[in-house]
Amino acid sequence: MKKLVFCIVFVLLAVSACDIKLSSTISVSDLLSPTNKIVLSDLMFEVSSCSETDLQKVIEEINRKNISAKYNKCQSDGFSDYAVFSIPLTIVKNKDGIQKENVVYLSVNDKKVYLHTSSAIDWLLLSDEGKSKIKEISFNLVNDTEQPIKVNLQYVFVDGKPILSQAIELAQYSKTNIQLSDVAVKQVETPNTTFQIMEFE
């Protein structure tokens, strides 16, 4: 079987000492497709408030990073406010498409999905006000194929339920929320880290 290698590229950056969340909707067909894909991902930065002054500081900082991020809205999540940006999530056939600002990405090799960080994660999380932290990374995995598909998951929450290592079946045209565990998210903050998070059967 020919091995296919894809990279799903996330751009993570920090504008202040705050929590960062990243959420993406990814289809099974995009993961297993032999062609390049680009989808949008939500990158959320914690802000002190949704006031115009605070939001402008965040937007200006991101513009200085020269990253392709478009401001969408400010929203409340519990007791915290987040500025939400859209960034391109790129799926490429190999790692040649990874740029220096693409500090977190996924690769798919022979139906195994790995999460990687680059050496750039350290300085992108640093800011004048301290070091930010990644609070949450989640994927809405959509089975857009015409049949159920099984996937083995490791160290994640599936629709809110913790899974250490288990095979689940994705129903036809279903959407399943997969959130990395706290331990896995902590690894993402470490440069040059690789670990497997799922495998298609």
PDB file of C-alpha atoms in Angstrom:
ATOM      1  CA  MET A   1       0.000   0.000   0.000  1.00  0.00           C
ATOM      2  CA  LYS A   2       1.363   3.342  -0.981  1.00  0.00           C
ATOM      3  CA  LYS A   3       2.067   5.512   2.008  1.00  0.00           C
ATOM      4  CA  LEU A   4       0.507   8.931   1.984  1.00  0.00           C
ATOM      5  CA  VAL A   5       1.935  11.688   4.107  1.00  0.00           C
ATOM      6  CA  PHE A   6      -0.098  14.783   4.813  1.00  0.00           C
ATOM      7  CA  CYS A   7       0.559  17.674   7.093  1.00  0.00           C
ATOM      8  CA  ILE A   8      -2.182  19.705   8.668  1.00  0.00           C
ATOM      9  CA  VAL A   9      -0.624  22.983   9.568  1.00  0.00           C
ATOM     10  CA  PHE A  10      -1.664  25.093  12.519  1.00  0.00           C
ATOM     11  CA  VAL A  11      -0.227  28.528  13.166  1.00  0.00           C
ATOM     12  CA  LEU A  12      -0.021  29.175  16.903  1.00  0.00           C
ATOM     13  CA  LEU A  13       1.147  32.507  18.232  1.00  0.00           C
ATOM     14  CA  ALA A  14       0.849  34.462  21.421  1.00  0.00           C
ATOM     15  CA  VAL A  15       0.006  38.124  21.899  1.00  0.00           C
ATOM     16  CA  SER A  16       0.179  38.213  25.688  1.00  0.00           C
ATOM     17  CA  ALA A  17       0.405  35.923  28.690  1.00  0.00           C
ATOM     18  CA  CYS A  18      -2.968  34.264  28.153  1.00  0.00           C
ATOM     19  CA  ASP A  19      -4.766  31.054  27.335  1.00  0.00           C
ATOM     20  CA  ILE A  20      -4.921  29.945  23.708  1.00  0.00           C
ATOM     21  CA  LYS A  21      -7.463  27.588  22.175  1.00  0.00           C
ATOM     22  CA  LEU A  22      -7.461  26.063  18.731  1.00  0.00           C
ATOM     23  CA  SER A  23     -10.451  24.354  17.139  1.00  0.00           C
ATOM     24  CA  SER A  24     -10.683  22.826  13.676  1.00  0.00           C
ATOM     25  CA  THR A  25     -13.229  20.938  11.616  1.00  0.00           C
ATOM     26  CA  ILE A  26     -11.528  18.201   9.600  1.00  0.00           C
ATOM     27  CA  SER A  27     -13.124  15.668   7.310  1.00  0.00           C
ATOM     28  CA  VAL A  28     -11.997  12.083   6.890  1.00  0.00           C
ATOM     29  CA  SER A  29     -11.736  12.623   3.149  1.00  0.00           C
ATOM     30  CA  ASP A  30      -9.398  15.590   3.688  1.00  0.00           C
ATOM     31  CA  LEU A  31      -7.135  13.504   5.904  1.00  0.00           C
ATOM     32  CA  LEU A  32      -6.922  10.636   3.445  1.00  0.00           C
ATOM     33  CA  SER A  33      -6.978  12.611   0.220  1.00  0.00           C
ATOM     34  CA  PRO A  34      -3.847  12.527  -1.968  1.00  0.00           C
ATOM     35  CA  THR A  35      -4.296  16.213  -2.900  1.00  0.00           C
ATOM     36  CA  ASN A  36      -3.536  19.382  -0.955  1.00  0.00           C
ATOM     37  CA  LYS A  37      -6.376  20.929   1.050  1.00  0.00           C
ATOM     38  CA  ILE A  38      -6.935  24.207   2.878  1.00  0.00           C
ATOM     39  CA  VAL A  39      -9.620  24.631   5.538  1.00  0.00           C
ATOM     40  CA  LEU A  40     -10.116  27.292   8.195  1.00  0.00           C
ATOM     41  CA  SER A  41      -9.363  26.870  11.864  1.00  0.00           C
ATOM     42  CA  ASP A  42     -10.482  28.997  14.829  1.00  0.00           C
ATOM     43  CA  LEU A  43      -7.614  30.412  16.859  1.00  0.00           C
ATOM     44  CA  MET A  44      -8.832  31.931  20.138  1.00  0.00           C
ATOM     45  CA  PHE A  45      -6.850  34.288  22.375  1.00  0.00           C
ATOM     46  CA  GLU A  46      -7.958  35.096  25.891  1.00  0.00           C
ATOM     47  CA  VAL A  47      -8.449  38.842  26.386  1.00  0.00           C
ATOM     48  CA  SER A  48      -9.230  40.841  29.509  1.00  0.00           C
ATOM     49  CA  SER A  49     -12.495  42.004  27.934  1.00  0.00           C
ATOM     50  CA  CYS A  50     -14.229  42.386  24.593  1.00  0.00           C
ATOM     51  CA  SER A  51     -13.724  46.150  24.697  1.00  0.00           C
ATOM     52  CA  GLU A  52     -12.570  47.877  21.535  1.00  0.00           C
ATOM     53  CA  THR A  53      -9.265  48.882  23.173  1.00  0.00           C
ATOM     54  CA  ASP A  54      -8.320  45.343  24.239  1.00  0.00           C
ATOM     55  CA  LEU A  55      -9.305  43.820  20.906  1.00  0.00           C
ATOM     56  CA  GLN A  56      -7.297  46.415  18.988  1.00  0.00           C
ATOM     57  CA  LYS A  57      -4.168  45.461  20.922  1.00  0.00           C
ATOM     58  CA  VAL A  58      -4.645  41.805  19.977  1.00  0.00           C
ATOM     59  CA  ILE A  59      -5.297  42.600  16.314  1.00  0.00           C
ATOM     60  CA  GLU A  60      -2.254  44.880  16.072  1.00  0.00           C
ATOM     61  CA  GLU A  61      -0.016  42.252  17.653  1.00  0.00           C
ATOM     62  CA  ILE A  62      -1.174  39.592  15.199  1.00  0.00           C
ATOM     63  CA  ASN A  63      -0.640  41.967  12.285  1.00  0.00           C
ATOM     64  CA  ARG A  64       2.952  42.470  13.448  1.00  0.00           C
ATOM     65  CA  LYS A  65       3.420  38.699  13.333  1.00  0.00           C
ATOM     66  CA  ASN A  66       2.616  38.886   9.607  1.00  0.00           C
ATOM     67  CA  ILE A  67       0.389  35.824   9.896  1.00  0.00           C
ATOM     68  CA  SER A  68      -2.610  35.171   7.678  1.00  0.00           C
ATOM     69  CA  ALA A  69      -5.226  35.540  10.411  1.00  0.00           C
ATOM     70  CA  LYS A  70      -8.584  37.258  10.055  1.00  0.00           C
ATOM     71  CA  TYR A  71     -10.396  38.614  13.089  1.00  0.00           C
ATOM     72  CA  ASN A  72     -13.951  37.276  13.345  1.00  0.00           C
ATOM     73  CA  LYS A  73     -15.466  38.148  16.709  1.00  0.00           C
ATOM     74  CA  CYS A  74     -15.040  38.338  20.461  1.00  0.00           C
ATOM     75  CA  GLN A  75     -16.970  35.837  22.516  1.00  0.00           C
ATOM     76  CA  SER A  76     -17.407  34.767  26.122  1.00  0.00           C
ATOM     77  CA  ASP A  77     -16.603  31.246  27.237  1.00  0.00           C
ATOM     78  CA  GLY A  78     -17.490  30.794  30.868  1.00  0.00           C
ATOM     79  CA  PHE A  79     -15.757  33.534  32.837  1.00  0.00           C
ATOM     80  CA  SER A  80     -13.265  34.359  30.070  1.00  0.00           C
ATOM     81  CA  ASP A  81     -13.463  36.420  26.897  1.00  0.00           C
ATOM     82  CA  TYR A  82     -11.717  35.295  23.710  1.00  0.00           C
ATOM     83  CA  ALA A  83     -10.814  37.064  20.493  1.00  0.00           C
ATOM     84  CA  VAL A  84     -11.515  34.601  17.694  1.00  0.00           C
ATOM     85  CA  PHE A  85      -9.469  34.592  14.499  1.00  0.00           C
ATOM     86  CA  SER A  86      -9.664  32.413  11.394  1.00  0.00           C
ATOM     87  CA  ILE A  87      -6.390  30.974  10.155  1.00  0.00           C
ATOM     88  CA  PRO A  88      -5.756  28.677   7.211  1.00  0.00           C
ATOM     89  CA  LEU A  89      -5.306  25.049   8.135  1.00  0.00           C
ATOM     90  CA  THR A  90      -3.288  23.572   5.299  1.00  0.00           C
ATOM     91  CA  ILE A  91      -3.128  19.912   4.350  1.00  0.00           C
ATOM     92  CA  VAL A  92      -0.092  19.177   2.229  1.00  0.00           C
ATOM     93  CA  LYS A  93       1.337  15.986   0.797  1.00  0.00           C
ATOM     94  CA  ASN A  94       4.661  16.304   2.607  1.00  0.00           C
ATOM     95  CA  LYS A  95       6.525  18.482   5.074  1.00  0.00           C
ATOM     96  CA  ASP A  96       8.062  20.619   2.325  1.00  0.00           C
ATOM     97  CA  GLY A  97       5.007  22.871   2.685  1.00  0.00           C
ATOM     98  CA  ILE A  98       5.701  23.568   6.350  1.00  0.00           C
ATOM     99  CA  GLN A  99       6.921  27.121   6.908  1.00  0.00           C
ATOM    100  CA  LYS A 100       8.787  28.341   9.976  1.00  0.00           C
ATOM    101  CA  GLU A 101       5.607  29.899  11.412  1.00  0.00           C
ATOM    102  CA  ASN A 102       3.763  26.581  11.163  1.00  0.00           C
ATOM    103  CA  VAL A 103       4.694  25.448  14.612  1.00  0.00           C
ATOM    104  CA  VAL A 104       2.056  22.741  15.115  1.00  0.00           C
ATOM    105  CA  TYR A 105       0.840  20.328  12.456  1.00  0.00           C
ATOM    106  CA  LEU A 106      -0.499  16.837  11.903  1.00  0.00           C
ATOM    107  CA  SER A 107       0.957  14.209   9.620  1.00  0.00           C
ATOM    108  CA  VAL A 108      -0.844  11.140   8.276  1.00  0.00           C
ATOM    109  CA  ASN A 109       1.340   8.205   7.361  1.00  0.00           C
ATOM    110  CA  ASP A 110      -0.252   4.892   6.390  1.00  0.00           C
ATOM    111  CA  LYS A 111      -3.494   6.004   8.108  1.00  0.00           C
ATOM    112  CA  LYS A 112      -1.705   6.861  11.353  1.00  0.00           C
ATOM    113  CA  VAL A 113      -2.173  10.466  12.506  1.00  0.00           C
ATOM    114  CA  TYR A 114       0.623  12.170  14.422  1.00  0.00           C
ATOM    115  CA  LEU A 115       0.820  15.580  16.032  1.00  0.00           C
ATOM    116  CA  HIS A 116       4.107  17.470  15.751  1.00  0.00           C
ATOM    117  CA  THR A 117       5.557  20.684  17.104  1.00  0.00           C
ATOM    118  CA  SER A 118       8.505  22.583  15.685  1.00  0.00           C
ATOM    119  CA  SER A 119      11.254  24.500  17.464  1.00  0.00           C
ATOM    120  CA  ALA A 120       9.282  27.711  16.833  1.00  0.00           C
ATOM    121  CA  ILE A 121       6.650  26.930  19.477  1.00  0.00           C
ATOM    122  CA  ASP A 122       8.802  28.406  22.261  1.00  0.00           C
ATOM    123  CA  TRP A 123       9.217  31.918  20.932  1.00  0.00           C
ATOM    124  CA  LEU A 124       5.683  32.066  19.543  1.00  0.00           C
ATOM    125  CA  LEU A 125       4.282  31.421  23.018  1.00  0.00           C
ATOM    126  CA  LEU A 126       6.491  34.098  24.575  1.00  0.00           C
ATOM    127  CA  SER A 127       5.305  37.696  24.861  1.00  0.00           C
ATOM    128  CA  ASP A 128       6.272  40.887  26.652  1.00  0.00           C
ATOM    129  CA  GLU A 129       3.897  39.956  29.487  1.00  0.00           C
ATOM    130  CA  GLY A 130       5.151  36.420  30.019  1.00  0.00           C
ATOM    131  CA  LYS A 131       4.596  33.007  28.490  1.00  0.00           C
ATOM    132  CA  SER A 132       1.172  32.077  27.219  1.00  0.00           C
ATOM    133  CA  LYS A 133      -0.154  28.548  27.409  1.00  0.00           C
ATOM    134  CA  ILE A 134      -2.283  26.404  25.158  1.00  0.00           C
ATOM    135  CA  LYS A 135      -5.438  25.556  27.047  1.00  0.00           C
ATOM    136  CA  GLU A 136      -7.248  23.421  24.488  1.00  0.00           C
ATOM    137  CA  ILE A 137      -6.819  21.825  21.066  1.00  0.00           C
ATOM    138  CA  SER A 138      -9.860  20.142  19.566  1.00  0.00           C
ATOM    139  CA  PHE A 139     -11.012  18.748  16.248  1.00  0.00           C
ATOM    140  CA  ASN A 140     -14.491  18.167  14.914  1.00  0.00           C
ATOM    141  CA  LEU A 141     -13.851  15.043  12.864  1.00  0.00           C
ATOM    142  CA  VAL A 142     -16.478  14.642  10.152  1.00  0.00           C
ATOM    143  CA  ASN A 143     -16.981  11.294   8.450  1.00  0.00           C
ATOM    144  CA  ASP A 144     -18.061  12.576   5.054  1.00  0.00           C
ATOM    145  CA  THR A 145     -17.591   9.173   3.412  1.00  0.00           C
ATOM    146  CA  GLU A 146     -20.426   6.892   2.357  1.00  0.00           C
ATOM    147  CA  GLN A 147     -19.706   4.245   4.978  1.00  0.00           C
ATOM    148  CA  PRO A 148     -18.864   3.934   8.686  1.00  0.00           C
ATOM    149  CA  ILE A 149     -15.181   4.058   9.483  1.00  0.00           C
ATOM    150  CA  LYS A 150     -13.257   2.894  12.550  1.00  0.00           C
ATOM    151  CA  VAL A 151     -10.535   4.926  14.184  1.00  0.00           C
ATOM    152  CA  ASN A 152      -8.266   4.105  17.104  1.00  0.00           C
ATOM    153  CA  LEU A 153      -7.801   7.059  19.465  1.00  0.00           C
ATOM    154  CA  GLN A 154      -5.242   7.734  22.177  1.00  0.00           C
ATOM    155  CA  TYR A 155      -5.153  10.255  25.039  1.00  0.00           C
ATOM    156  CA  VAL A 156      -8.179  12.292  23.946  1.00  0.00           C
ATOM    157  CA  PHE A 157     -11.689  13.223  24.987  1.00  0.00           C
ATOM    158  CA  VAL A 158     -14.394  12.046  22.588  1.00  0.00           C
ATOM    159  CA  ASP A 159     -17.549  14.138  22.884  1.00  0.00           C
ATOM    160  CA  GLY A 160     -16.427  14.985  26.403  1.00  0.00           C
ATOM    161  CA  LYS A 161     -15.563  11.427  27.515  1.00  0.00           C
ATOM    162  CA  PRO A 162     -11.914  10.522  28.270  1.00  0.00           C
ATOM    163  CA  ILE A 163     -10.245   7.799  26.187  1.00  0.00           C
ATOM    164  CA  LEU A 164      -6.768   6.418  26.849  1.00  0.00           C
ATOM    165  CA  SER A 165      -6.728   3.933  23.973  1.00  0.00           C
ATOM    166  CA  GLN A 166      -9.859   2.732  22.241  1.00  0.00           C
ATOM    167  CA  ALA A 167     -11.339   2.056  18.807  1.00  0.00           C
ATOM    168  CA  ILE A 168     -14.556   3.883  17.966  1.00  0.00           C
ATOM    169  CA  GLU A 169     -16.772   3.788  14.901  1.00  0.00           C
ATOM    170  CA  LEU A 170     -17.595   7.002  13.100  1.00  0.00           C
ATOM    171  CA  ALA A 171     -21.066   6.689  11.639  1.00  0.00           C
ATOM    172  CA  GLN A 172     -21.712   7.725   8.056  1.00  0.00           C
ATOM    173  CA  TYR A 173     -21.947  11.540   7.769  1.00  0.00           C
ATOM    174  CA  SER A 174     -21.399  11.935  11.528  1.00  0.00           C
ATOM    175  CA  LYS A 175     -19.403  14.588  13.404  1.00  0.00           C
ATOM    176  CA  THR A 176     -17.339  13.665  16.473  1.00  0.00           C
ATOM    177  CA  ASN A 177     -15.550  16.122  18.752  1.00  0.00           C
ATOM    178  CA  ILE A 178     -12.018  15.045  19.644  1.00  0.00           C
ATOM    179  CA  GLN A 179     -10.156  17.066  22.253  1.00  0.00           C
ATOM    180  CA  LEU A 180      -6.572  16.413  23.247  1.00  0.00           C
ATOM    181  CA  SER A 181      -5.971  15.481  26.881  1.00  0.00           C
ATOM    182  CA  ASP A 182      -4.215  17.899  29.239  1.00  0.00           C
ATOM    183  CA  VAL A 183      -1.082  15.745  29.061  1.00  0.00           C
ATOM    184  CA  ALA A 184      -1.111  15.839  25.254  1.00  0.00           C
ATOM    185  CA  VAL A 185      -1.689  19.605  25.174  1.00  0.00           C
ATOM    186  CA  LYS A 186       1.256  20.078  27.525  1.00  0.00           C
ATOM    187  CA  GLN A 187       3.432  18.142  25.073  1.00  0.00           C
ATOM    188  CA  VAL A 188       2.362  20.535  22.308  1.00  0.00           C
ATOM    189  CA  GLU A 189       4.059  23.352  24.231  1.00  0.00           C
ATOM    190  CA  THR A 190       7.351  21.445  24.002  1.00  0.00           C
ATOM    191  CA  PRO A 191       9.421  22.052  20.841  1.00  0.00           C
ATOM    192  CA  ASN A 192      10.128  19.174  18.448  1.00  0.00           C
ATOM    193  CA  THR A 193       7.574  16.788  19.934  1.00  0.00           C
ATOM    194  CA  THR A 194       5.798  14.020  18.025  1.00  0.00           C
ATOM    195  CA  PHE A 195       3.088  11.671  19.244  1.00  0.00           C
ATOM    196  CA  GLN A 196       0.333   9.596  17.674  1.00  0.00           C
ATOM    197  CA  ILE A 197      -3.259  10.617  18.383  1.00  0.00           C
ATOM    198  CA  MET A 198      -5.309   8.362  16.088  1.00  0.00           C
ATOM    199  CA  GLU A 199      -5.170   5.617  13.471  1.00  0.00           C
ATOM    200  CA  PHE A 200      -7.764   4.744  10.830  1.00  0.00           C
ATOM    201  CA  GLU A 201      -8.542   1.063  10.290  1.00  0.00           C
TER     202      GLU A 201
END
